[in-house]
Coordinates of C-alpha atoms in Angstrom, one line a residue:
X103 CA 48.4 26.5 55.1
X104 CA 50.9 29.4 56.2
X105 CA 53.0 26.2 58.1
X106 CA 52.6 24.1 55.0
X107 CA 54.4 26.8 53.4
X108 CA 57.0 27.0 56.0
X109 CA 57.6 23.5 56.3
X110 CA 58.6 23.5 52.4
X111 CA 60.7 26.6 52.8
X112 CA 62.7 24.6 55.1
X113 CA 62.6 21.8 53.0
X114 CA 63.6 24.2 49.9
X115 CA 66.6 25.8 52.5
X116 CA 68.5 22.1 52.5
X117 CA 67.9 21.4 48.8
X118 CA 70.5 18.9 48.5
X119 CA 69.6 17.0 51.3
X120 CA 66.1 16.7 50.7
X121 CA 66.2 15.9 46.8
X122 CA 68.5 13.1 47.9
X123 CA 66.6 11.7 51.0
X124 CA 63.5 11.8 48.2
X125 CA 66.1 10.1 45.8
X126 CA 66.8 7.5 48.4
X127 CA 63.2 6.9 49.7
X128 CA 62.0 6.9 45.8
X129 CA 64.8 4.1 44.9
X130 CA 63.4 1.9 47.8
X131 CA 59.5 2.6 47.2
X132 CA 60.7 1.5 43.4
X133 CA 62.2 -2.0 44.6
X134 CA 58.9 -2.2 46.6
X135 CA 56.9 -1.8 43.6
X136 CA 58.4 -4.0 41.8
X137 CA 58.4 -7.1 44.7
X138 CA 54.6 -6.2 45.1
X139 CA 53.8 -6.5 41.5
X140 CA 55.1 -9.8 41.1
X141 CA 53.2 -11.3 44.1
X142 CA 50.3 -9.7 43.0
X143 CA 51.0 -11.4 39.6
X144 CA 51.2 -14.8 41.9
X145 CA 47.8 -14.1 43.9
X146 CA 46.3 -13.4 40.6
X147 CA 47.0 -16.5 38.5
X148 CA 46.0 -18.5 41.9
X149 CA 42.6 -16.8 42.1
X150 CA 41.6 -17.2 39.0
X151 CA 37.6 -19.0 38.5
X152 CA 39.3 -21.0 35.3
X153 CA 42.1 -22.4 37.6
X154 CA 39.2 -24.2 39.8
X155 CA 37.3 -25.6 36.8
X156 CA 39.8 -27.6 34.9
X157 CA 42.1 -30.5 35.0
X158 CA 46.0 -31.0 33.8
X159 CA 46.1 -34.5 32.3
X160 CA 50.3 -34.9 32.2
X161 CA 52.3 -37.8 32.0
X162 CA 53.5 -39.2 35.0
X163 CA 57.1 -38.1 36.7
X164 CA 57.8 -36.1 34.2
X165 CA 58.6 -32.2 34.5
X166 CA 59.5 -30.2 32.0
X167 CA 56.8 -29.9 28.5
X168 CA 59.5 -31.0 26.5
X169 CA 59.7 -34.7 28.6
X170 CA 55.4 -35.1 28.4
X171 CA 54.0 -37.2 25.4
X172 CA 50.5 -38.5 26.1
X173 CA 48.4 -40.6 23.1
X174 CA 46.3 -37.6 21.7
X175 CA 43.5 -40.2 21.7
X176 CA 43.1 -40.1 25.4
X177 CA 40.8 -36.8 24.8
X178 CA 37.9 -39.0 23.0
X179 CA 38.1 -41.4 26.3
X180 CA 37.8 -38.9 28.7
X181 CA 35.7 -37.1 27.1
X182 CA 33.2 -40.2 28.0
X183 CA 33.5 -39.4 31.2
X184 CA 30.8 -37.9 34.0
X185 CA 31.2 -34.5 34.4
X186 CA 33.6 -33.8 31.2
X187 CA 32.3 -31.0 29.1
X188 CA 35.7 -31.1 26.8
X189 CA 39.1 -31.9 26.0
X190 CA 41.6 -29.8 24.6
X191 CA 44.8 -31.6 23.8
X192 CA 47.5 -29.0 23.2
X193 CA 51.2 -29.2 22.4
X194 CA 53.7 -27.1 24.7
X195 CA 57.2 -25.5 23.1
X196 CA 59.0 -23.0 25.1
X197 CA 62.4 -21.6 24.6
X198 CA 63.7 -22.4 28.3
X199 CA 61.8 -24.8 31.0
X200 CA 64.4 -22.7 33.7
X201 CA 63.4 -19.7 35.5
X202 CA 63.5 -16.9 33.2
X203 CA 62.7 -13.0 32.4
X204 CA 61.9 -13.4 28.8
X205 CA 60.3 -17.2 28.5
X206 CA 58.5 -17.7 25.1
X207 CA 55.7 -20.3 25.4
X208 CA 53.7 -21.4 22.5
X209 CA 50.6 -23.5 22.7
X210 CA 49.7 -25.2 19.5
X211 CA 45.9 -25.9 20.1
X212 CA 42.7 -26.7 17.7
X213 CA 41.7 -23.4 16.5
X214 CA 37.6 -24.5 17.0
X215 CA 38.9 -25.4 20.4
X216 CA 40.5 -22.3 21.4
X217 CA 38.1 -20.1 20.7
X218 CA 35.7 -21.4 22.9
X219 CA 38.3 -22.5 25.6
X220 CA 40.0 -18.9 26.3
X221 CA 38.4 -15.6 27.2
X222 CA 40.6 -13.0 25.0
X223 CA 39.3 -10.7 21.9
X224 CA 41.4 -9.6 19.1
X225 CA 43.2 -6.3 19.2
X226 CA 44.7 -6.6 15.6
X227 CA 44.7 -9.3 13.0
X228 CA 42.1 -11.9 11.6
X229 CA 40.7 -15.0 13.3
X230 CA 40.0 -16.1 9.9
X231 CA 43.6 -15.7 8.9
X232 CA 44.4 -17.5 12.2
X233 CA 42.5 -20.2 11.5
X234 CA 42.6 -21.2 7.8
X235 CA 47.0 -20.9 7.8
X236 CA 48.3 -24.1 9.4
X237 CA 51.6 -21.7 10.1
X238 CA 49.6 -19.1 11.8
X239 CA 49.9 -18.0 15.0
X240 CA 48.2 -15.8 17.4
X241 CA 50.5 -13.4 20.0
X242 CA 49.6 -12.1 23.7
X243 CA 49.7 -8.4 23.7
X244 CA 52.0 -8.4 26.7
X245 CA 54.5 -11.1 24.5
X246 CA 54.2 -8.9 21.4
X247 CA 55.4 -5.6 23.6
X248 CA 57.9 -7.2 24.8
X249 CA 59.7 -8.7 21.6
X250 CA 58.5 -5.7 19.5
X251 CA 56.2 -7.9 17.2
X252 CA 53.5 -6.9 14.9
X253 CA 50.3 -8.1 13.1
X254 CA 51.9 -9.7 9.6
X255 CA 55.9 -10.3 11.4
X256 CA 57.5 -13.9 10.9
X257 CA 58.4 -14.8 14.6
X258 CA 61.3 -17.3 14.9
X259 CA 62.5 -19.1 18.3
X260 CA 65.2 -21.5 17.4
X261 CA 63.7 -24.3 14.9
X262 CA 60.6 -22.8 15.1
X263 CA 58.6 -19.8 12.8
X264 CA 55.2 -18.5 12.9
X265 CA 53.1 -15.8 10.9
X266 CA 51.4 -13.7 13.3
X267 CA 47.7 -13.4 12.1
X268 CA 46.7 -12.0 15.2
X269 CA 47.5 -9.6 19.0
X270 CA 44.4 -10.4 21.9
X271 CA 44.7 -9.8 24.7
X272 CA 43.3 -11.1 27.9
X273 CA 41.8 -10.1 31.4
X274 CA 44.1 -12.7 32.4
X275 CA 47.6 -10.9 32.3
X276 CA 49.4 -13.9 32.2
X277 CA 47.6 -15.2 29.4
X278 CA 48.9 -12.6 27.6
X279 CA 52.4 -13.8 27.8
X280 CA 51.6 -17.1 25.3
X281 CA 51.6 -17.7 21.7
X282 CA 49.0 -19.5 20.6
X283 CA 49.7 -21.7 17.1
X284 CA 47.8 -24.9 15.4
X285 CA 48.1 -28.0 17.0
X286 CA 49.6 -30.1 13.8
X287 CA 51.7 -27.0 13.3
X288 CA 53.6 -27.7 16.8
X289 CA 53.8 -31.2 16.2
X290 CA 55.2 -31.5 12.6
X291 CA 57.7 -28.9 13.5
X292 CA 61.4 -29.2 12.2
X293 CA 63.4 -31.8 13.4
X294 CA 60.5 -33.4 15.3
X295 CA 57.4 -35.4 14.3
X296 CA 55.1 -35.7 17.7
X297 CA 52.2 -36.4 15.7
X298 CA 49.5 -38.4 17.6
X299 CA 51.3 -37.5 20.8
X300 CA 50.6 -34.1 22.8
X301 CA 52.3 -32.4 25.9
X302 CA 49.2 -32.2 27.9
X303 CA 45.4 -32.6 28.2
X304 CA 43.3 -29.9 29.4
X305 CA 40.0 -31.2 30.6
X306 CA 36.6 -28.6 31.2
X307 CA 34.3 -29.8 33.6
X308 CA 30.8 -29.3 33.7
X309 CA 30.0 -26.8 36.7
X310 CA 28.5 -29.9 39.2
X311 CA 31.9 -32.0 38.5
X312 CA 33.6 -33.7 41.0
X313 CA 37.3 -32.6 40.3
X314 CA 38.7 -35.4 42.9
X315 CA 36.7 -37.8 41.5
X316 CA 37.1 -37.3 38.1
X317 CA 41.0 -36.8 38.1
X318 CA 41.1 -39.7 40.5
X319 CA 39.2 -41.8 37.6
X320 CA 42.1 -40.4 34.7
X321 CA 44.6 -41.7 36.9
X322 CA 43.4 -45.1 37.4
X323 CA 42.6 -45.5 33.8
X324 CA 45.8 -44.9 32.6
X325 CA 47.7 -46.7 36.0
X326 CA 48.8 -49.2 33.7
X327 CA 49.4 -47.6 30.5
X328 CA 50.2 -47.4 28.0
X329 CA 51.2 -44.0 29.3
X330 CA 50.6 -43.4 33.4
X331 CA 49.3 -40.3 33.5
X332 CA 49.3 -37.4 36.4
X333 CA 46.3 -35.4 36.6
X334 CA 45.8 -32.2 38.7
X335 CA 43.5 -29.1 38.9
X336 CA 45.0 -26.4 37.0
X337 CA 46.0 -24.3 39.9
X338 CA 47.7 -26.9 41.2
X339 CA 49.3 -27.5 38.3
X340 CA 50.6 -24.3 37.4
X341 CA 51.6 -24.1 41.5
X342 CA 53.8 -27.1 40.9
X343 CA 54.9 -26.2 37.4
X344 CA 56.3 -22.9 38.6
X345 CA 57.7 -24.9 41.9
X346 CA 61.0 -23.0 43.8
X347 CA 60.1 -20.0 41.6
X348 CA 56.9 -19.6 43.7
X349 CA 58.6 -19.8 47.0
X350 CA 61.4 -17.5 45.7
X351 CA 58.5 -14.8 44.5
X352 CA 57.0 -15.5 48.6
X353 CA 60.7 -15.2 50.0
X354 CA 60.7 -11.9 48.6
X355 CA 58.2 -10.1 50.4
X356 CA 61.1 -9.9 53.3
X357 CA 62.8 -7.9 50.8
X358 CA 59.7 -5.7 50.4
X359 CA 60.2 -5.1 54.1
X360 CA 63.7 -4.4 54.1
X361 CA 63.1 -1.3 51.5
X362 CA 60.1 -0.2 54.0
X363 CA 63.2 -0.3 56.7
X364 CA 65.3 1.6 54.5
X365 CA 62.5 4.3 53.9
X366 CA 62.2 4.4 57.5
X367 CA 65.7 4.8 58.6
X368 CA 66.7 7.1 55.6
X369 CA 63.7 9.8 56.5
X370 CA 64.4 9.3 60.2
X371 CA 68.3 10.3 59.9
X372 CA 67.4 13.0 57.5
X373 CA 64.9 14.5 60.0
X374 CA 66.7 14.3 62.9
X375 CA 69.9 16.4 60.9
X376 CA 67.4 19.0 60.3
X377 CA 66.7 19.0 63.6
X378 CA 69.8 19.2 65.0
X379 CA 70.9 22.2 62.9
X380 CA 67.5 24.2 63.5
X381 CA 67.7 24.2 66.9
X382 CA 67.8 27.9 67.2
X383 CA 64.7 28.0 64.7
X384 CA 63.1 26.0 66.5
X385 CA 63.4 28.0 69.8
X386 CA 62.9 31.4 68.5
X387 CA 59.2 29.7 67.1
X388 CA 58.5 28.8 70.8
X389 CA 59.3 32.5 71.9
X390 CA 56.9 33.4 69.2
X391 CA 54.2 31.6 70.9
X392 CA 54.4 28.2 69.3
X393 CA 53.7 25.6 71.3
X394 CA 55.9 22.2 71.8
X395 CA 53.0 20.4 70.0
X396 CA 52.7 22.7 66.8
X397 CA 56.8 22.3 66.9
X398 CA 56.2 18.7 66.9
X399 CA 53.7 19.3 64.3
X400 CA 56.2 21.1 62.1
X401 CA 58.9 18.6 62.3
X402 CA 56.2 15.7 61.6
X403 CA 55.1 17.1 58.3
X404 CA 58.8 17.8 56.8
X405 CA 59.3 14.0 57.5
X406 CA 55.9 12.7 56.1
X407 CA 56.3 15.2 53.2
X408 CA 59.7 14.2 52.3
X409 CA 58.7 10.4 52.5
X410 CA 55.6 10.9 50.7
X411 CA 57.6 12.9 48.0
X412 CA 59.7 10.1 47.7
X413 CA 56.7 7.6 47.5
X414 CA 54.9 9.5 44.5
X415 CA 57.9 9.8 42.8
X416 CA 59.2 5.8 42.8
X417 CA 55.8 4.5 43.0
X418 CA 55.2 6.9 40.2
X419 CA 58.2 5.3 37.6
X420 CA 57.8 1.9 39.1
X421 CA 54.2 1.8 37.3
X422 CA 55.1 3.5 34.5
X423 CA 58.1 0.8 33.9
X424 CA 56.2 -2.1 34.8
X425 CA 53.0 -1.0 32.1
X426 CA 55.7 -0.4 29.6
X427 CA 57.9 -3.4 29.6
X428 CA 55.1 -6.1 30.5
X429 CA 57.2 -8.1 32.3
X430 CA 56.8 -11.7 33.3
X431 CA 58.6 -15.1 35.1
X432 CA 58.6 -18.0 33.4
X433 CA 59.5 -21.8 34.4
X434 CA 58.3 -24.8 32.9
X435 CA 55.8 -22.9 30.4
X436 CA 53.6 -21.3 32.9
X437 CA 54.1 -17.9 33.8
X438 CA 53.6 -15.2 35.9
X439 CA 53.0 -11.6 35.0
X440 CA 54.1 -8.4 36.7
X441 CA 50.6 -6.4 37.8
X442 CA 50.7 -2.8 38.0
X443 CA 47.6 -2.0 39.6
X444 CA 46.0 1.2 41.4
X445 CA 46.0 -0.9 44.3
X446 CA 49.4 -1.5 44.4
X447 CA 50.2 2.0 43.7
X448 CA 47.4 2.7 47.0
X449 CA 49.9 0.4 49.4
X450 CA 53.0 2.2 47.8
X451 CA 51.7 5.7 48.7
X452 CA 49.9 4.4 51.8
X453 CA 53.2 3.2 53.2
X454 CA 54.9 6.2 52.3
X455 CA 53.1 8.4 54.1
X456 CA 53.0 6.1 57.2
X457 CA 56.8 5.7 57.3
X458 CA 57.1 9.1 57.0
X459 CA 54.8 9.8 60.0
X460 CA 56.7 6.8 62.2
X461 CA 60.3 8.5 61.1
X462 CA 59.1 11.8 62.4
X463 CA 58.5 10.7 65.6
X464 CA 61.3 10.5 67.4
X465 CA 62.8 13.8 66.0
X466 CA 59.3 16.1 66.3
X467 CA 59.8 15.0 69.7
X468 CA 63.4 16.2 70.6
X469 CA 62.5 19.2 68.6
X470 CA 59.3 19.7 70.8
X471 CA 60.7 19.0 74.5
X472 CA 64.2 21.2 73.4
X473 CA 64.7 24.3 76.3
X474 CA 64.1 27.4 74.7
X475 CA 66.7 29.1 76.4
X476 CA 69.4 26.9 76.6
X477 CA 68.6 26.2 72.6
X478 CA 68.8 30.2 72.1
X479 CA 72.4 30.3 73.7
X480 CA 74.2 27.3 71.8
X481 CA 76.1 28.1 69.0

């Protein structure tokens, strides 16, 4: 305890220096966060059980929701087949099929249907409301954070409005970046009259279903028309939907790396200054009985606290940001949410501390092998 006190005294003595090393290492751990969060967004919407046990009936070669118009009527002849426990056709509108920070995606969807299709409970609002007001619409809490909209609001996204009846919210964070609206609603919408048509079909499957099989069935059903359709599990779907995005969100786990570097090399440099102008210090502690390793203990935990400072403090506002803004990647209506998580917060701090230790290495060693006299003499 008496060295921990030391070793912050020392810390304390180059004030400047340490808050900025801690400024630079909680910057990094920050970036770090934020990288990690979105992957673990990624993992999440590819491990989830409902991603395994559906299909995505969509018309062939096309990409986009907006390019997708399937006869609604293919639901009652799917619906026929082995294995099939429902259909739920549902109309797509999103504000930009691109990449983007700030997608808005609205599902219109038969209200019987959704209820016992999606696993979310009402935080504010009326189902009832919901369901008997053709121009009702139901909002993802993470959605409704972001755009600052309440229970009772008109929501508008270019041609198209919506009373919100209703905030859920989800154990599915990125089902809580959707809007959730009538069927007819989305199809009768201004300047477009789809109905009879929908974007997509998504088909339940009883728990013993062969998903090859049955997709493999759609597909040779509709081979010939009148609309060819493409039919995929939903994981795969939403992989395919999201497309370079994905590989982009992989790509950047190299950039996660880089900020570990910079951690590294930051705490490292700083450690090695101290070192270099304590030299003295350090020698008068070995006439004092210290021995090289308690030296090398010293020097070890001004590195690993300075990095682990740094750690608690970016991991720190990186979750604090991330819960407030709800942030989430969109492209071609399916999106990915950013996860804070106490396990991402554990790798953050875990990391830390470990860079801290592996930056203190090199100096805690010069510091511990330095000649006493010699050391004592130079100026």
């Amino acid at each position: 305890m008496k060295l921990l006190g030391y070793v912050v005294k020392s810390l304390w003595g180059h004030r400047s220096r340490t808050m900025l090393t801690v400024a630079g290492s909680a910057v990094a751990l920050f970036v770090f966060c934020f990288i990690q969060s979105i992957q673990e967004g990624m993992r999440d919407l590819r491990s989830r059980q409902e991603a395994n046990g559906s299909l995505i009936v969509f018309q062939a070669n096309k990409f986009c929701p907006a390019t997708s118009h399937l006869p609604q009527d293919y639901d009652q002849q799917i619906l026929q087949f082995n294995g099939v426990e429902d259909v739920i056709p549902i109309q797509v509108f999103t504000n930009n099929c691109r990449a983007s920070l700030d997608v808005v995606v609205f599902y219109g969807v038969p209200p019987h249907k959704l209820r016992t299709a999606r696993d979310f409970e009402f935080i504010q609002g009326d189902w009832n409301e919901f369901e008997t007001h053709q121009d009702a619409a139901i909002v993802g809490q993470a959605v409704a954070a972001r755009r600052g909209i309440e229970v009772g609001d008109k929501f508008s996204i270019g041609d198209l409005s919506v009373d919100v009846a209703g905030i859920y919210r989800s154990n599915n964070p990125a089902e809580e970046n959707y809007i959730y609206s009538h069927l007819e609603f989305l199809q009768r919408r201004q300047g477009a009259n789809l109905v009879g048509t929908v974007t997509q079909l998504e088909v339940i499957l009883q728990p013993d279903a062969d998903l090859e099989a049955v997709s493999t069935r759609i597909d040779d059903l509709y081979r010939a028309g009148p609309v060819e359709t493409n039919t995929r599990s939903k994981g795969v779907f939403q992989a395919k939907s999201l497309g370079d995005l994905s590989q982009l969100i992989e790509m950047a786990h190299y950039l996660g790396l880089a900020c570990v570097g910079l951690v590294l090399a930051l705490v490292a440099t700083t450690t090695l200054m101290s070192v270099e102008d304590r030299i003295q210090e350090h020698a008068v502690l070995r006439t004092l009985g210290f021995s090289g390793s308690k030296v090398f203990g010293v020097v070890l935990a001004e590195s690993t606290l300075l990095s682990l400072a740094g750690g608690i403090l970016g991991v720190g506002i990186a979750l604090i940001t991330l819960k407030l803004s709800s942030l989430s990647v969109g492209a071609e209506a399916v999106t990915v949410a950013f996860i804070p998580s106490f396990r991402l917060a554990g790798i953050g701090l875990l990391l830390a501390l470990v860079t801290g230790m592996g930056a203190g290495v090199v100096p805690a060693w010069y510091a511990s092998r330095t000649e006493i006299v010699p050391a004592l003499r130079s100026v």
